[in-house]
Short mmCIF file of C-alpha atoms in Angstrom, two decimals:
data_model
loop_
_atom_site.label_atom_id
_atom_site.label_comp_id
_atom_site.label_asym_id
_atom_site.label_seq_id
_atom_site.Cartn_x
_atom_site.Cartn_y
_atom_site.Cartn_z
CA UNK A 47 166.78 -95.08 58.14
CA UNK A 48 169.62 -93.59 60.09
CA UNK A 49 171.48 -90.51 59.47
CA UNK A 50 174.13 -90.59 56.65
CA UNK A 51 177.73 -91.31 57.70
CA UNK A 52 179.91 -88.66 55.76
CA UNK A 53 182.09 -90.39 53.30
CA UNK A 54 180.87 -93.92 54.17
CA UNK A 55 180.44 -96.12 51.00
CA UNK A 56 178.93 -99.53 50.99
CA UNK A 57 181.65 -102.21 50.28
CA UNK A 58 179.99 -105.43 51.03
CA UNK A 59 177.62 -106.94 48.52
CA UNK A 60 175.09 -109.23 49.98
CA UNK A 61 172.42 -107.98 47.52
CA UNK A 62 171.48 -111.37 46.31
CA UNK A 63 170.48 -112.57 49.77
CA UNK A 64 167.83 -111.33 52.16
CA UNK A 65 169.41 -111.04 55.52
CA UNK A 66 167.48 -109.86 58.76
CA UNK A 67 167.94 -106.26 59.55
CA UNK A 68 171.37 -105.26 60.87
CA UNK A 69 172.92 -108.53 59.89
CA UNK A 70 175.99 -109.14 57.72
CA UNK A 71 177.08 -112.21 55.85
CA UNK A 72 180.03 -114.34 57.23
CA UNK A 73 181.67 -117.32 55.81
CA UNK A 74 183.61 -118.17 59.06
CA UNK A 75 181.81 -119.67 62.01
CA UNK A 76 182.51 -117.29 64.92
CA UNK A 77 182.10 -118.42 68.55
CA UNK A 78 180.30 -116.72 71.28
CA UNK A 79 180.38 -118.11 74.72
CA UNK A 80 180.16 -116.63 78.30
CA UNK A 81 182.74 -118.94 79.68
CA UNK A 82 185.05 -121.95 79.24
CA UNK A 83 184.17 -124.83 76.96
CA UNK A 84 182.93 -127.71 79.00
CA UNK A 85 184.29 -131.14 78.67
CA UNK A 86 181.42 -133.73 78.55
CA UNK A 87 182.24 -137.34 78.52
CA UNK A 88 179.93 -139.33 76.12
CA UNK A 89 179.42 -142.22 78.53
CA UNK A 90 178.04 -139.74 81.33
CA UNK A 91 176.08 -137.61 78.75
CA UNK A 92 172.36 -137.62 78.97
CA UNK A 93 169.50 -135.35 77.65
CA UNK A 94 166.49 -135.01 79.93
CA UNK A 95 163.08 -133.58 79.25
CA UNK A 96 161.38 -132.69 82.64
CA UNK A 97 157.70 -131.99 82.45
CA UNK A 98 155.90 -129.32 84.76
CA UNK A 99 154.73 -132.27 86.78
CA UNK A 100 158.23 -133.24 87.46
CA UNK A 101 158.07 -136.36 85.17
CA UNK A 102 161.36 -137.00 83.36
CA UNK A 103 162.21 -138.42 80.06
CA UNK A 104 165.93 -139.46 79.43
CA UNK A 105 168.05 -140.33 76.62
CA UNK A 106 171.74 -141.59 76.78
CA UNK A 107 174.10 -140.56 74.12
CA UNK A 108 173.77 -144.22 72.54
CA UNK A 109 169.81 -143.80 72.68
CA UNK A 110 170.03 -140.43 71.16
CA UNK A 111 172.06 -141.86 68.12
CA UNK A 112 169.55 -144.71 67.59
CA UNK A 113 166.79 -142.31 66.93
CA UNK A 114 165.77 -141.48 63.32
CA UNK A 115 167.91 -138.55 62.56
CA UNK A 116 167.16 -135.48 60.27
CA UNK A 117 169.72 -133.30 58.35
CA UNK A 118 168.46 -129.70 58.41
CA UNK A 119 170.07 -127.21 56.15
CA UNK A 120 169.44 -123.81 57.65
CA UNK A 121 170.38 -120.02 57.85
CA UNK A 122 171.70 -118.90 61.23
CA UNK A 123 171.77 -115.38 62.74
CA UNK A 124 173.86 -114.30 65.77
CA UNK A 125 172.80 -111.25 67.78
CA UNK A 126 176.49 -110.18 67.55
CA UNK A 127 175.47 -109.41 63.92
CA UNK A 128 176.87 -112.11 61.64
CA UNK A 129 174.54 -114.54 59.64
CA UNK A 130 175.78 -117.75 58.12
CA UNK A 131 173.72 -119.24 55.18
CA UNK A 132 173.19 -122.88 54.41
CA UNK A 133 174.56 -124.49 57.38
CA UNK A 134 173.95 -128.30 57.51
CA UNK A 135 173.42 -130.34 60.65
CA UNK A 136 172.53 -133.76 61.71
CA UNK A 137 170.47 -134.57 64.59
CA UNK A 138 166.99 -135.51 66.04
CA UNK A 139 163.94 -133.40 65.82
CA UNK A 140 162.47 -131.94 69.03
CA UNK A 141 159.07 -133.44 67.79
CA UNK A 142 160.28 -136.87 67.99
CA UNK A 143 161.59 -136.23 71.48
CA UNK A 144 158.64 -134.78 72.70
CA UNK A 145 156.11 -137.21 71.04
CA UNK A 146 155.63 -139.18 74.32
CA UNK A 147 155.91 -136.29 76.81
CA UNK A 148 152.58 -135.31 78.55
CA UNK A 149 152.57 -131.74 79.16
CA UNK A 150 150.41 -128.63 79.03
CA UNK A 151 153.30 -126.23 79.54
CA UNK A 152 153.64 -123.20 77.38
CA UNK A 153 157.47 -122.60 78.01
CA UNK A 154 160.71 -124.31 77.99
CA UNK A 155 164.04 -123.41 79.86
CA UNK A 156 167.00 -125.15 77.96
CA UNK A 157 169.77 -126.18 80.33
CA UNK A 158 173.41 -126.79 79.35
CA UNK A 159 176.46 -128.47 80.72
CA UNK A 160 178.47 -125.64 82.18
CA UNK A 161 175.33 -123.90 83.55
CA UNK A 162 173.94 -121.97 80.54
CA UNK A 163 170.36 -121.50 80.04
CA UNK A 164 167.95 -119.97 77.56
CA UNK A 165 164.12 -119.80 77.55
CA UNK A 166 161.69 -120.26 74.67
CA UNK A 167 158.05 -120.56 74.12
CA UNK A 168 157.35 -124.51 73.71
CA UNK A 169 155.73 -124.05 70.32
CA UNK A 170 159.08 -122.70 69.06
CA UNK A 171 160.63 -126.07 69.68
CA UNK A 172 157.92 -128.01 67.90
CA UNK A 173 156.59 -128.48 64.35
CA UNK A 174 159.88 -128.94 62.49
CA UNK A 175 161.48 -125.96 64.00
CA UNK A 176 164.10 -127.25 66.54
CA UNK A 177 166.56 -130.17 66.65
CA UNK A 178 169.14 -131.68 69.06
CA UNK A 179 172.13 -131.72 66.73
CA UNK A 180 175.46 -133.57 66.93
CA UNK A 181 176.96 -133.21 63.63
CA UNK A 182 177.97 -130.00 61.69
CA UNK A 183 178.79 -130.06 57.97
CA UNK A 184 179.31 -133.87 58.03
CA UNK A 185 181.76 -134.02 61.19
CA UNK A 186 180.91 -134.50 64.85
CA UNK A 187 180.19 -131.06 66.53
CA UNK A 188 183.29 -129.50 67.95
CA UNK A 189 183.02 -128.62 71.48
CA UNK A 190 183.58 -124.92 71.01
CA UNK A 191 180.42 -124.94 68.67
CA UNK A 192 178.37 -126.85 71.42
CA UNK A 193 179.55 -130.42 71.07
CA UNK A 194 178.88 -133.11 71.76
CA UNK A 195 175.26 -131.86 71.19
CA UNK A 196 173.46 -128.46 71.06
CA UNK A 197 170.00 -127.12 70.65
CA UNK A 198 169.21 -125.91 67.14
CA UNK A 199 166.57 -123.24 66.84
CA UNK A 200 167.39 -121.54 63.71
CA UNK A 201 164.43 -119.10 63.34
CA UNK A 202 165.63 -117.25 66.62
CA UNK A 203 169.02 -115.51 67.46
CA UNK A 204 171.46 -118.04 67.73
CA UNK A 205 171.97 -117.74 71.47
CA UNK A 206 168.66 -119.67 71.80
CA UNK A 207 170.37 -122.64 70.19
CA UNK A 208 172.05 -123.66 73.44
CA UNK A 209 175.37 -125.23 73.33
CA UNK A 210 176.27 -128.38 75.33
CA UNK A 211 172.55 -128.76 75.79
CA UNK A 212 171.60 -131.18 78.68
CA UNK A 213 167.79 -130.92 79.02
CA UNK A 214 164.48 -128.94 78.79
CA UNK A 215 162.64 -127.87 81.89
CA UNK A 216 159.04 -127.36 80.66
CA UNK A 217 156.90 -124.94 82.67
CA UNK A 218 153.80 -123.04 82.65
CA UNK A 219 155.57 -119.59 83.24
CA UNK A 220 158.44 -117.82 81.25
CA UNK A 221 161.76 -117.90 83.27
CA UNK A 222 164.43 -115.72 81.81
CA UNK A 223 167.55 -117.65 80.78
CA UNK A 224 171.31 -116.47 81.00
CA UNK A 225 171.58 -113.69 78.35
CA UNK A 226 167.86 -113.01 78.66
CA UNK A 227 168.48 -111.74 82.34
CA UNK A 228 171.31 -109.57 81.33
CA UNK A 229 169.80 -107.30 78.65
CA UNK A 230 169.00 -109.40 75.82
CA UNK A 231 165.54 -110.05 74.35
CA UNK A 232 163.14 -112.64 75.84
CA UNK A 233 162.12 -114.04 72.29
CA UNK A 234 164.97 -113.03 69.90
CA UNK A 235 163.42 -112.97 66.44
CA UNK A 236 166.22 -111.76 64.03
CA UNK A 237 163.67 -110.58 61.43
CA UNK A 238 162.00 -108.30 64.06
CA UNK A 239 165.56 -107.40 65.25
CA UNK A 240 164.73 -108.34 68.84
CA UNK A 241 168.48 -108.10 70.11
CA UNK A 242 167.88 -106.50 73.42
CA UNK A 243 165.16 -106.09 76.13
CA UNK A 244 162.64 -103.67 74.75
CA UNK A 245 163.21 -104.11 71.22
CA UNK B 38 159.05 -104.52 79.69
CA UNK B 39 162.41 -102.67 79.71
CA UNK B 40 162.58 -99.56 77.52
CA UNK B 41 164.01 -99.85 74.21
CA UNK B 42 167.63 -98.96 73.94
CA UNK B 43 167.46 -96.13 71.29
CA UNK B 44 169.87 -95.19 68.53
CA UNK B 45 171.60 -91.98 69.58
CA UNK B 46 173.77 -89.53 67.43
CA UNK B 47 177.30 -89.15 68.74
CA UNK B 48 179.91 -86.75 67.47
CA UNK B 49 183.55 -87.35 67.25
CA UNK B 50 185.38 -85.00 69.53
CA UNK B 51 188.91 -86.34 69.06
CA UNK B 52 191.09 -89.33 68.52
CA UNK B 53 194.15 -90.94 70.13
CA UNK B 54 196.47 -93.35 68.10
CA UNK B 55 197.03 -96.54 70.27
CA UNK B 56 198.98 -98.76 68.03
CA UNK B 57 199.81 -98.33 64.32
CA UNK B 58 196.50 -100.08 63.61
CA UNK B 59 194.34 -98.98 66.77
CA UNK B 60 192.60 -95.68 67.33
CA UNK B 61 190.54 -94.60 70.31
CA UNK B 62 187.48 -92.54 69.35
CA UNK B 63 186.27 -89.87 71.79
CA UNK B 64 182.62 -89.51 71.28
CA UNK B 65 180.18 -86.94 72.67
CA UNK B 66 176.72 -88.64 73.04
CA UNK B 67 174.15 -86.19 74.54
CA UNK B 68 172.04 -87.86 77.08
CA UNK B 69 174.24 -90.96 77.47
CA UNK B 70 172.90 -92.93 80.35
CA UNK B 71 176.26 -94.17 81.69
CA UNK B 72 177.56 -97.67 81.70
CA UNK B 73 179.47 -100.45 83.64
CA UNK B 74 183.02 -101.41 82.65
CA UNK B 75 182.94 -104.17 80.11
CA UNK B 76 179.83 -103.28 78.39
CA UNK B 77 179.72 -102.51 74.64
CA UNK B 78 177.84 -100.58 72.23
CA UNK B 79 176.53 -101.10 68.71
CA UNK B 80 177.65 -98.64 65.85
CA UNK B 81 175.59 -98.16 62.79
CA UNK B 82 176.80 -96.65 59.68
CA UNK B 83 174.55 -95.47 56.82
CA UNK B 84 175.29 -94.41 53.31
CA UNK B 85 173.74 -92.15 50.87
CA UNK B 86 171.71 -95.01 49.21
CA UNK B 87 170.22 -96.00 52.68
CA UNK B 88 172.42 -99.11 53.03
CA UNK B 89 173.26 -99.31 56.69
CA UNK B 90 175.48 -101.78 58.79
CA UNK B 91 176.19 -102.34 62.57
CA UNK B 92 179.21 -103.56 64.42
CA UNK B 93 179.69 -104.00 68.25
CA UNK B 94 182.74 -102.16 69.93
CA UNK B 95 183.83 -102.29 73.54
CA UNK B 96 183.77 -99.19 75.65
CA UNK B 97 187.35 -98.43 76.53
CA UNK B 98 186.71 -96.28 79.74
CA UNK B 99 184.00 -95.41 82.18
CA UNK B 100 181.48 -92.78 81.10
CA UNK B 101 182.59 -88.96 81.87
CA UNK B 102 179.38 -87.24 81.54
CA UNK B 103 178.37 -87.47 77.84
CA UNK B 104 181.78 -88.51 76.67
CA UNK B 105 182.52 -92.18 75.90
CA UNK B 106 185.65 -93.78 74.49
CA UNK B 107 185.83 -96.66 72.09
CA UNK B 108 189.04 -98.31 70.77
CA UNK B 109 188.74 -99.50 67.29
CA UNK B 110 191.26 -101.96 65.88
CA UNK B 111 191.44 -101.71 62.26
CA UNK B 112 190.58 -104.97 60.30
CA UNK B 113 191.98 -105.50 56.90
CA UNK B 114 188.82 -105.14 54.44
CA UNK B 115 186.70 -104.59 57.49
CA UNK B 116 183.82 -102.20 56.26
CA UNK B 117 183.06 -100.64 59.49
CA UNK B 118 186.68 -100.46 61.14
CA UNK B 119 188.45 -99.03 58.11
CA UNK B 120 185.86 -96.30 57.85
CA UNK B 121 186.07 -95.47 61.55
CA UNK B 122 189.87 -95.39 61.53
CA UNK B 123 190.43 -93.86 57.93
CA UNK B 124 187.70 -91.71 57.01
CA UNK B 125 185.70 -90.71 60.29
CA UNK B 126 186.59 -87.23 61.25
CA UNK B 127 186.35 -84.87 64.24
CA UNK B 128 183.07 -83.26 64.02
CA UNK B 129 181.35 -86.12 62.19
CA UNK B 130 178.05 -87.81 63.55
CA UNK B 131 177.76 -91.59 63.95
CA UNK B 132 174.99 -93.66 65.34
CA UNK B 133 175.39 -95.47 68.63
CA UNK B 134 173.20 -97.69 70.67
CA UNK B 135 173.93 -98.99 74.03
CA UNK B 136 175.36 -99.84 76.53
CA UNK B 137 174.79 -103.56 75.95
CA UNK B 138 175.80 -106.65 78.02
CA UNK B 139 175.55 -107.34 81.67
CA UNK B 140 177.68 -110.33 82.10
CA UNK B 141 181.31 -109.54 81.02
CA UNK B 142 181.31 -106.68 83.52
CA UNK B 143 182.99 -105.71 86.48
CA UNK B 144 181.36 -103.54 89.21
CA UNK B 145 183.73 -101.16 91.13
CA UNK B 146 181.94 -102.24 94.54
CA UNK B 147 183.68 -105.62 94.24
CA UNK B 148 186.45 -106.40 96.29
CA UNK B 149 187.43 -109.96 95.17
CA UNK B 150 190.76 -110.39 93.46
CA UNK B 151 190.54 -109.93 89.56
CA UNK B 152 192.52 -111.56 86.81
CA UNK B 153 192.32 -109.84 83.36
CA UNK B 154 193.73 -111.65 80.42
CA UNK B 155 193.79 -110.11 77.06
CA UNK B 156 194.92 -110.98 73.55
CA UNK B 157 195.55 -108.17 71.42
CA UNK B 158 192.71 -105.60 71.21
CA UNK B 159 190.88 -107.69 73.65
CA UNK B 160 192.33 -105.49 76.32
CA UNK B 161 189.73 -102.70 75.37
CA UNK B 162 186.96 -103.80 77.77
CA UNK B 163 189.52 -104.90 80.43
CA UNK B 164 191.00 -101.38 80.19
CA UNK B 165 187.75 -99.98 81.08
CA UNK B 166 187.72 -102.03 84.26
CA UNK B 167 191.27 -100.69 85.15
CA UNK B 168 190.22 -97.18 84.66
CA UNK B 169 186.94 -97.67 86.60
CA UNK B 170 188.93 -99.08 89.50
CA UNK B 171 191.26 -95.97 89.42
CA UNK B 172 188.07 -93.81 89.32
CA UNK B 173 186.36 -95.30 92.11
CA UNK B 174 189.69 -95.50 94.10
CA UNK B 175 189.08 -99.04 94.50
CA UNK B 176 191.81 -101.22 96.26
CA UNK B 177 190.42 -104.60 94.66
CA UNK B 178 193.61 -106.79 93.85
CA UNK B 179 193.85 -106.64 89.92
CA UNK B 180 196.24 -108.50 87.72
CA UNK B 181 196.41 -107.91 84.00
CA UNK B 182 198.20 -110.33 81.56
CA UNK B 183 198.33 -108.73 78.08
CA UNK B 184 199.54 -110.81 75.21
CA UNK B 185 200.71 -108.84 72.06
CA UNK B 186 202.82 -109.75 69.14
CA UNK B 187 205.49 -107.12 69.54
CA UNK B 188 206.31 -103.90 71.73
CA UNK B 189 204.74 -101.75 68.98
CA UNK B 190 201.54 -103.45 69.49
CA UNK B 191 200.96 -102.64 73.25
CA UNK B 192 197.88 -100.63 73.88
CA UNK B 193 197.74 -97.71 76.40
CA UNK B 194 201.28 -98.27 77.09
CA UNK B 195 202.37 -95.00 78.83
CA UNK B 196 198.95 -95.05 81.03
CA UNK B 197 199.63 -98.68 82.05
CA UNK B 198 203.05 -97.77 83.10
CA UNK B 199 201.93 -94.80 85.12
CA UNK B 200 199.27 -97.05 86.67
CA UNK B 201 201.49 -99.77 87.86
CA UNK B 202 203.85 -97.11 89.54
CA UNK B 203 200.85 -94.90 91.03
CA UNK B 204 198.06 -97.41 91.86
CA UNK B 205 198.50 -99.77 94.75
CA UNK B 206 197.24 -103.39 93.94
CA UNK B 207 197.64 -103.26 90.25
CA UNK B 208 199.99 -105.81 88.43
CA UNK B 209 200.59 -105.77 84.79
CA UNK B 210 202.44 -108.18 82.77
CA UNK B 211 203.06 -108.25 78.96
CA UNK B 212 203.81 -111.27 77.30
CA UNK B 213 204.97 -111.30 73.60
CA UNK B 214 204.18 -113.75 71.05
CA UNK B 215 206.39 -112.79 68.02
CA UNK B 216 209.23 -110.34 69.10
CA UNK B 217 210.06 -109.35 72.71
CA UNK B 218 211.98 -106.31 73.76
CA UNK B 219 215.87 -106.46 73.93
CA UNK B 220 217.01 -107.99 77.21
CA UNK B 221 213.64 -109.78 77.97
CA UNK B 222 214.20 -113.06 79.75
CA UNK B 223 211.11 -114.81 78.42
CA UNK B 224 211.36 -115.70 74.50
CA UNK B 225 208.52 -114.92 72.30
CA UNK B 226 205.89 -117.54 72.39
CA UNK B 227 202.21 -117.92 72.77
CA UNK B 228 200.82 -117.48 76.34
CA UNK B 229 200.74 -120.75 78.49
CA UNK B 230 200.14 -122.33 81.72
CA UNK B 231 203.51 -120.96 83.25
CA UNK B 232 202.49 -117.45 82.37
CA UNK B 233 199.13 -117.76 83.84
CA UNK B 234 200.72 -119.33 87.08
CA UNK B 235 203.46 -116.76 87.56
CA UNK B 236 201.38 -113.59 86.60
CA UNK B 237 197.82 -114.73 87.54
CA UNK B 238 196.35 -115.48 91.10
CA UNK B 239 196.29 -118.96 92.72
CA UNK B 240 193.01 -120.51 92.32
CA UNK B 241 192.58 -120.60 96.07
CA UNK B 242 192.47 -116.94 96.08
CA UNK B 243 189.24 -117.33 94.15
CA UNK B 244 189.54 -114.47 91.52
CA UNK B 245 187.06 -113.46 89.15
CA UNK B 246 188.89 -114.18 85.87
CA UNK B 247 188.08 -112.05 82.69
CA UNK B 248 189.29 -113.25 79.41
CA UNK B 249 189.02 -111.39 76.14
CA UNK B 250 190.50 -111.69 72.74
CA UNK B 251 190.29 -113.90 69.58
CA UNK B 252 188.55 -117.07 69.80
CA UNK B 253 191.62 -119.38 69.94
CA UNK B 254 193.21 -117.38 72.42
CA UNK B 255 190.16 -117.21 74.67
CA UNK B 256 189.82 -121.04 74.24
CA UNK B 257 193.24 -121.75 75.41
CA UNK B 258 193.44 -119.25 78.10
CA UNK B 259 189.92 -120.29 79.72
CA UNK B 260 190.82 -124.05 79.40
CA UNK B 261 194.19 -123.50 80.89
CA UNK B 262 192.76 -121.72 83.81
CA UNK B 263 190.27 -124.45 84.45
CA UNK B 264 193.16 -126.98 84.21
CA UNK B 265 195.08 -124.86 86.93
CA UNK B 266 192.00 -125.29 89.24
CA UNK B 267 190.16 -122.16 88.62
CA UNK B 268 186.31 -122.53 88.99
CA UNK B 269 184.67 -122.32 85.60
CA UNK B 270 181.99 -120.34 87.07
CA UNK B 271 184.38 -117.68 87.79
CA UNK B 272 185.83 -117.33 84.34
CA UNK B 273 183.87 -115.03 82.19
CA UNK B 274 184.90 -114.76 78.45
CA UNK B 275 184.38 -112.47 75.42
CA UNK B 276 185.61 -113.77 72.00
CA UNK B 277 185.75 -112.00 68.72
CA UNK B 278 186.83 -113.12 65.16
CA UNK B 279 186.71 -116.39 63.27
CA UNK B 280 187.34 -119.72 64.87
CA UNK B 281 190.32 -120.34 62.47
CA UNK B 282 189.16 -123.81 61.63
#
């Protein structure tokens, strides 16, 4: 526990919910992006998984829509300290997209339209832990929240859930992504408060 | 493996009132490692029952030894900002961790033109860049466009007036969204393409653009800059607050 701040009294009451350390509850949906919101026409959109051997697996927008969808309801935690509970999404499980992908890679680097990247261990994208989502709360995903489609990996800080996702590069080594290379944590587990490098 | 950023105990050494609702905190942080303009810190408050909460605040100035400055905008009902602007007193301790962030930063060694666009308290990290430019005697061409509601919402007003007079290569424009000073040619309205063309740099000059403010403001300004022909890769953004939808 930290030192007591003289005269500080708790005013928020988030007692009934268990939040990761240092997080507070929000009802809003704040936005964190490093640059402008990219504009991605759906007829040119594609999602590509590239294996470590260079083999590529591609889905157009229409092909993604035709795949069986799941509707995860999950809590999300942003490294800027807000948490939002019970958010509902619609999209395709990474398990399904990875089904026919031949790989022995341990890591994935997610790439986005606009140039953003983020790195994750491949196992954190499998076993029902990650999706490519295109709807939020029953409506199409707004561009500022990552539409047309974003990665959703809710068990890690939300910067890992790459907005405007374009593909995954599977690789045998861990290559740091955008925020990870400017001081943020390599893995980003909110329950262990892994915000910054060294946490 | 990088060393962990440790929590440090800072002491409030003084305050400066910037606007009716914003205060600059002058904090002494023994052993402060220094920082780059644009970076922020995490502030942690703890009450007697052990409840603690954290928020991020931008550093408003380059470090001066162990002295750092944060400008805090009072947010109605904001558990942390109301404490910092109402209760927190000179001599009181507060926990602080940082500096954080290596993207929304300007290094004084850079010489390329810079466009700073701030909405309200979004000026804070941009002010750190202007002050660092002065400290380093940089001649990098700087333009600041600050959007505020009314003349009383101007931050750092007298310092910025002196800076435009005394520092070559620094231009500052203020645009008003609700009420403009008497005699102002521009009627109060939200910032638009004409403002960014008039007070900004042409895209051919390849400026690095830093845009900071509420989400709606940043979305609009960043999209407008892209529309005017600025390379999205040279536009760096920092947003705060809810989406408003």
